[in-house]
Amino acid sequence: MKQLLSIFLLTMALLAPLAEAKAYGFSFQDSVGKTHNLSDYKGKWVLINFWATWCPPCLKEIPDLAALFRERKDIMVIGIAMDYEDTRVVQAFMEELAIPYPVVMGSREIAAQLDELSMLPSSYFFDPEGKPAARQIGVMTRTEIETFIDTY
């Protein structure tokens, strides 16, 4: 009996990192068909930003997110477009706003990989080790993002 308990505990200890990785993970396919997993960006900050074409605050923060993506090599930004009827409308916004980072056509199922989405814009930060670092509901600026990263 003691040996069975030891085997069970050892098995659970070995499986714990897998459960933790899944809890902190995501798998998104972007608008060009590339799959993005949290583990792909080990060593970088990952910012997941949920937005919509009809949301003025969302559109206001996109230029700052684009600048971060272009200018900082330690940040990966992934946009998740929500609440749309036609992907062509989202594609047109992506082109008009010159969004350089990957954009995923979102859904409630995609959002559920991170949390229950309650408001747009909403952003989720993962630290360079892949652990959840923060959640921001509402607009944020580049300065706020960089201050958070620098003081984390």
CSV table of C-alpha atoms in Angstrom, one decimal:
chain,number,residue,atom,x,y,z
A,1,MET,CA,0.0,0.0,0.0
A,2,LYS,CA,2.8,2.4,0.9
A,3,GLN,CA,4.5,1.6,-2.4
A,4,LEU,CA,1.3,2.4,-4.3
A,5,LEU,CA,1.0,5.7,-2.5
A,6,SER,CA,4.6,6.6,-3.4
A,7,ILE,CA,4.0,5.8,-7.1
A,8,PHE,CA,0.8,7.9,-7.1
A,9,LEU,CA,2.5,10.9,-5.5
A,10,LEU,CA,5.5,10.6,-7.8
A,11,THR,CA,3.1,10.4,-10.8
A,12,MET,CA,1.2,13.5,-9.6
A,13,ALA,CA,4.5,15.4,-9.1
A,14,LEU,CA,5.5,14.7,-12.7
A,15,LEU,CA,2.2,15.6,-14.1
A,16,ALA,CA,1.8,18.9,-12.1
A,17,PRO,CA,4.0,20.9,-14.6
A,18,LEU,CA,1.8,19.8,-17.5
A,19,ALA,CA,-1.3,20.9,-15.7
A,20,GLU,CA,0.3,24.2,-14.9
A,21,ALA,CA,1.5,24.7,-18.5
A,22,LYS,CA,-2.1,24.1,-19.7
A,23,ALA,CA,-3.6,26.5,-17.2
A,24,TYR,CA,-1.2,29.2,-18.4
A,25,GLY,CA,-1.4,28.3,-22.1
A,26,PHE,CA,-3.4,29.2,-25.1
A,27,SER,CA,-3.5,28.2,-28.7
A,28,PHE,CA,-4.7,30.8,-31.2
A,29,GLN,CA,-4.8,30.6,-35.0
A,30,ASP,CA,-4.3,34.1,-36.6
A,31,SER,CA,-5.9,35.6,-39.7
A,32,VAL,CA,-3.2,34.2,-41.9
A,33,GLY,CA,-3.4,30.7,-40.5
A,34,LYS,CA,-0.3,30.7,-38.1
A,35,THR,CA,-0.8,29.1,-34.7
A,36,HIS,CA,0.4,30.9,-31.7
A,37,ASN,CA,1.0,29.2,-28.4
A,38,LEU,CA,2.2,30.9,-25.2
A,39,SER,CA,5.2,28.5,-25.1
A,40,ASP,CA,6.4,29.9,-28.5
A,41,TYR,CA,7.3,33.2,-26.8
A,42,LYS,CA,9.3,32.0,-23.8
A,43,GLY,CA,11.7,34.9,-22.8
A,44,LYS,CA,9.3,37.6,-24.0
A,45,TRP,CA,6.4,39.5,-22.5
A,46,VAL,CA,3.2,38.4,-24.2
A,47,LEU,CA,0.3,40.9,-24.4
A,48,ILE,CA,-3.0,39.5,-25.6
A,49,ASN,CA,-5.4,42.4,-26.5
A,50,PHE,CA,-9.1,41.8,-27.1
A,51,TRP,CA,-10.7,44.5,-29.3
A,52,ALA,CA,-13.5,45.2,-31.8
A,53,THR,CA,-13.8,47.4,-34.9
A,54,TRP,CA,-16.8,49.3,-33.4
A,55,CYS,CA,-15.0,50.1,-30.1
A,56,PRO,CA,-13.4,53.6,-30.1
A,57,PRO,CA,-11.3,53.0,-27.0
A,58,CYS,CA,-10.0,49.8,-28.6
A,59,LEU,CA,-9.0,51.6,-31.8
A,60,LYS,CA,-7.3,54.3,-29.7
A,61,GLU,CA,-4.8,51.9,-28.1
A,62,ILE,CA,-3.9,50.0,-31.3
A,63,PRO,CA,-1.2,52.6,-32.4
A,64,ASP,CA,0.6,52.2,-29.1
A,65,LEU,CA,0.4,48.4,-29.3
A,66,ALA,CA,1.7,48.5,-32.9
A,67,ALA,CA,4.6,50.7,-31.8
A,68,LEU,CA,5.5,48.4,-29.0
A,69,PHE,CA,5.5,45.4,-31.3
A,70,ARG,CA,7.6,47.1,-33.9
A,71,GLU,CA,10.1,48.7,-31.5
A,72,ARG,CA,10.6,46.3,-28.6
A,73,LYS,CA,12.0,42.9,-29.3
A,74,ASP,CA,11.0,41.7,-25.7
A,75,ILE,CA,7.2,42.0,-26.3
A,76,MET,CA,4.9,39.8,-28.4
A,77,VAL,CA,1.5,41.4,-29.1
A,78,ILE,CA,-1.4,39.3,-30.3
A,79,GLY,CA,-4.7,41.0,-31.1
A,80,ILE,CA,-8.0,39.2,-30.8
A,81,ALA,CA,-10.8,40.8,-32.8
A,82,MET,CA,-14.2,40.2,-31.2
A,83,ASP,CA,-17.8,40.8,-31.9
A,84,TYR,CA,-17.7,40.9,-35.7
A,85,GLU,CA,-20.1,39.6,-38.4
A,86,ASP,CA,-17.7,39.7,-41.4
A,87,THR,CA,-14.0,39.0,-41.3
A,88,ARG,CA,-13.5,41.3,-44.3
A,89,VAL,CA,-14.5,44.2,-42.1
A,90,VAL,CA,-11.8,43.2,-39.5
A,91,GLN,CA,-9.2,42.7,-42.4
A,92,ALA,CA,-10.0,46.2,-43.7
A,93,PHE,CA,-9.5,47.7,-40.2
A,94,MET,CA,-6.2,45.8,-39.9
A,95,GLU,CA,-5.0,47.3,-43.1
A,96,GLU,CA,-6.3,50.8,-42.4
A,97,LEU,CA,-4.6,50.8,-39.0
A,98,ALA,CA,-1.5,49.1,-40.3
A,99,ILE,CA,-1.5,46.5,-37.5
A,100,PRO,CA,1.8,44.7,-37.7
A,101,TYR,CA,1.2,42.1,-35.1
A,102,PRO,CA,-0.9,38.9,-35.5
A,103,VAL,CA,-4.7,39.2,-35.2
A,104,VAL,CA,-6.9,36.3,-34.3
A,105,MET,CA,-10.6,36.2,-35.3
A,106,GLY,CA,-12.0,35.8,-31.8
A,107,SER,CA,-14.9,34.0,-30.3
A,108,ARG,CA,-16.1,33.3,-26.8
A,109,GLU,CA,-14.4,29.9,-27.0
A,110,ILE,CA,-11.1,31.6,-27.8
A,111,ALA,CA,-11.5,34.1,-25.0
A,112,ALA,CA,-12.3,31.4,-22.6
A,113,GLN,CA,-8.8,30.1,-23.0
A,114,LEU,CA,-7.7,33.0,-20.8
A,115,ASP,CA,-10.7,34.1,-18.8
A,116,GLU,CA,-14.3,35.3,-18.9
A,117,LEU,CA,-14.2,38.3,-21.2
A,118,SER,CA,-16.4,41.1,-19.7
A,119,MET,CA,-15.4,44.3,-21.5
A,120,LEU,CA,-13.5,45.6,-24.5
A,121,PRO,CA,-10.7,46.5,-24.7
A,122,SER,CA,-9.3,43.9,-22.3
A,123,SER,CA,-5.6,42.8,-22.2
A,124,TYR,CA,-3.8,40.0,-20.6
A,125,PHE,CA,0.0,40.1,-19.8
A,126,PHE,CA,2.2,37.0,-19.4
A,127,ASP,CA,5.7,37.5,-18.1
A,128,PRO,CA,8.8,36.1,-19.9
A,129,GLU,CA,8.5,32.8,-18.0
A,130,GLY,CA,4.9,32.4,-19.4
A,131,LYS,CA,3.1,33.1,-16.1
A,132,PRO,CA,0.1,35.4,-15.9
A,133,ALA,CA,1.3,38.9,-14.8
A,134,ALA,CA,-1.7,41.2,-15.1
A,135,ARG,CA,-5.1,41.8,-16.6
A,136,GLN,CA,-6.1,45.3,-17.8
A,137,ILE,CA,-9.8,46.1,-18.5
A,138,GLY,CA,-10.1,49.3,-20.5
A,139,VAL,CA,-7.7,51.4,-22.5
A,140,MET,CA,-4.0,51.4,-21.7
A,141,THR,CA,-1.1,53.4,-23.2
A,142,ARG,CA,2.3,52.5,-24.3
A,143,THR,CA,3.8,54.4,-21.3
A,144,GLU,CA,1.6,52.4,-18.9
A,145,ILE,CA,2.6,49.1,-20.5
A,146,GLU,CA,6.3,50.0,-20.4
A,147,THR,CA,6.1,51.2,-16.8
A,148,PHE,CA,4.4,48.0,-15.8
A,149,ILE,CA,7.1,45.9,-17.5
A,150,ASP,CA,9.9,48.0,-16.0
A,151,THR,CA,8.6,47.7,-12.4
A,152,TYR,CA,7.3,44.1,-12.5
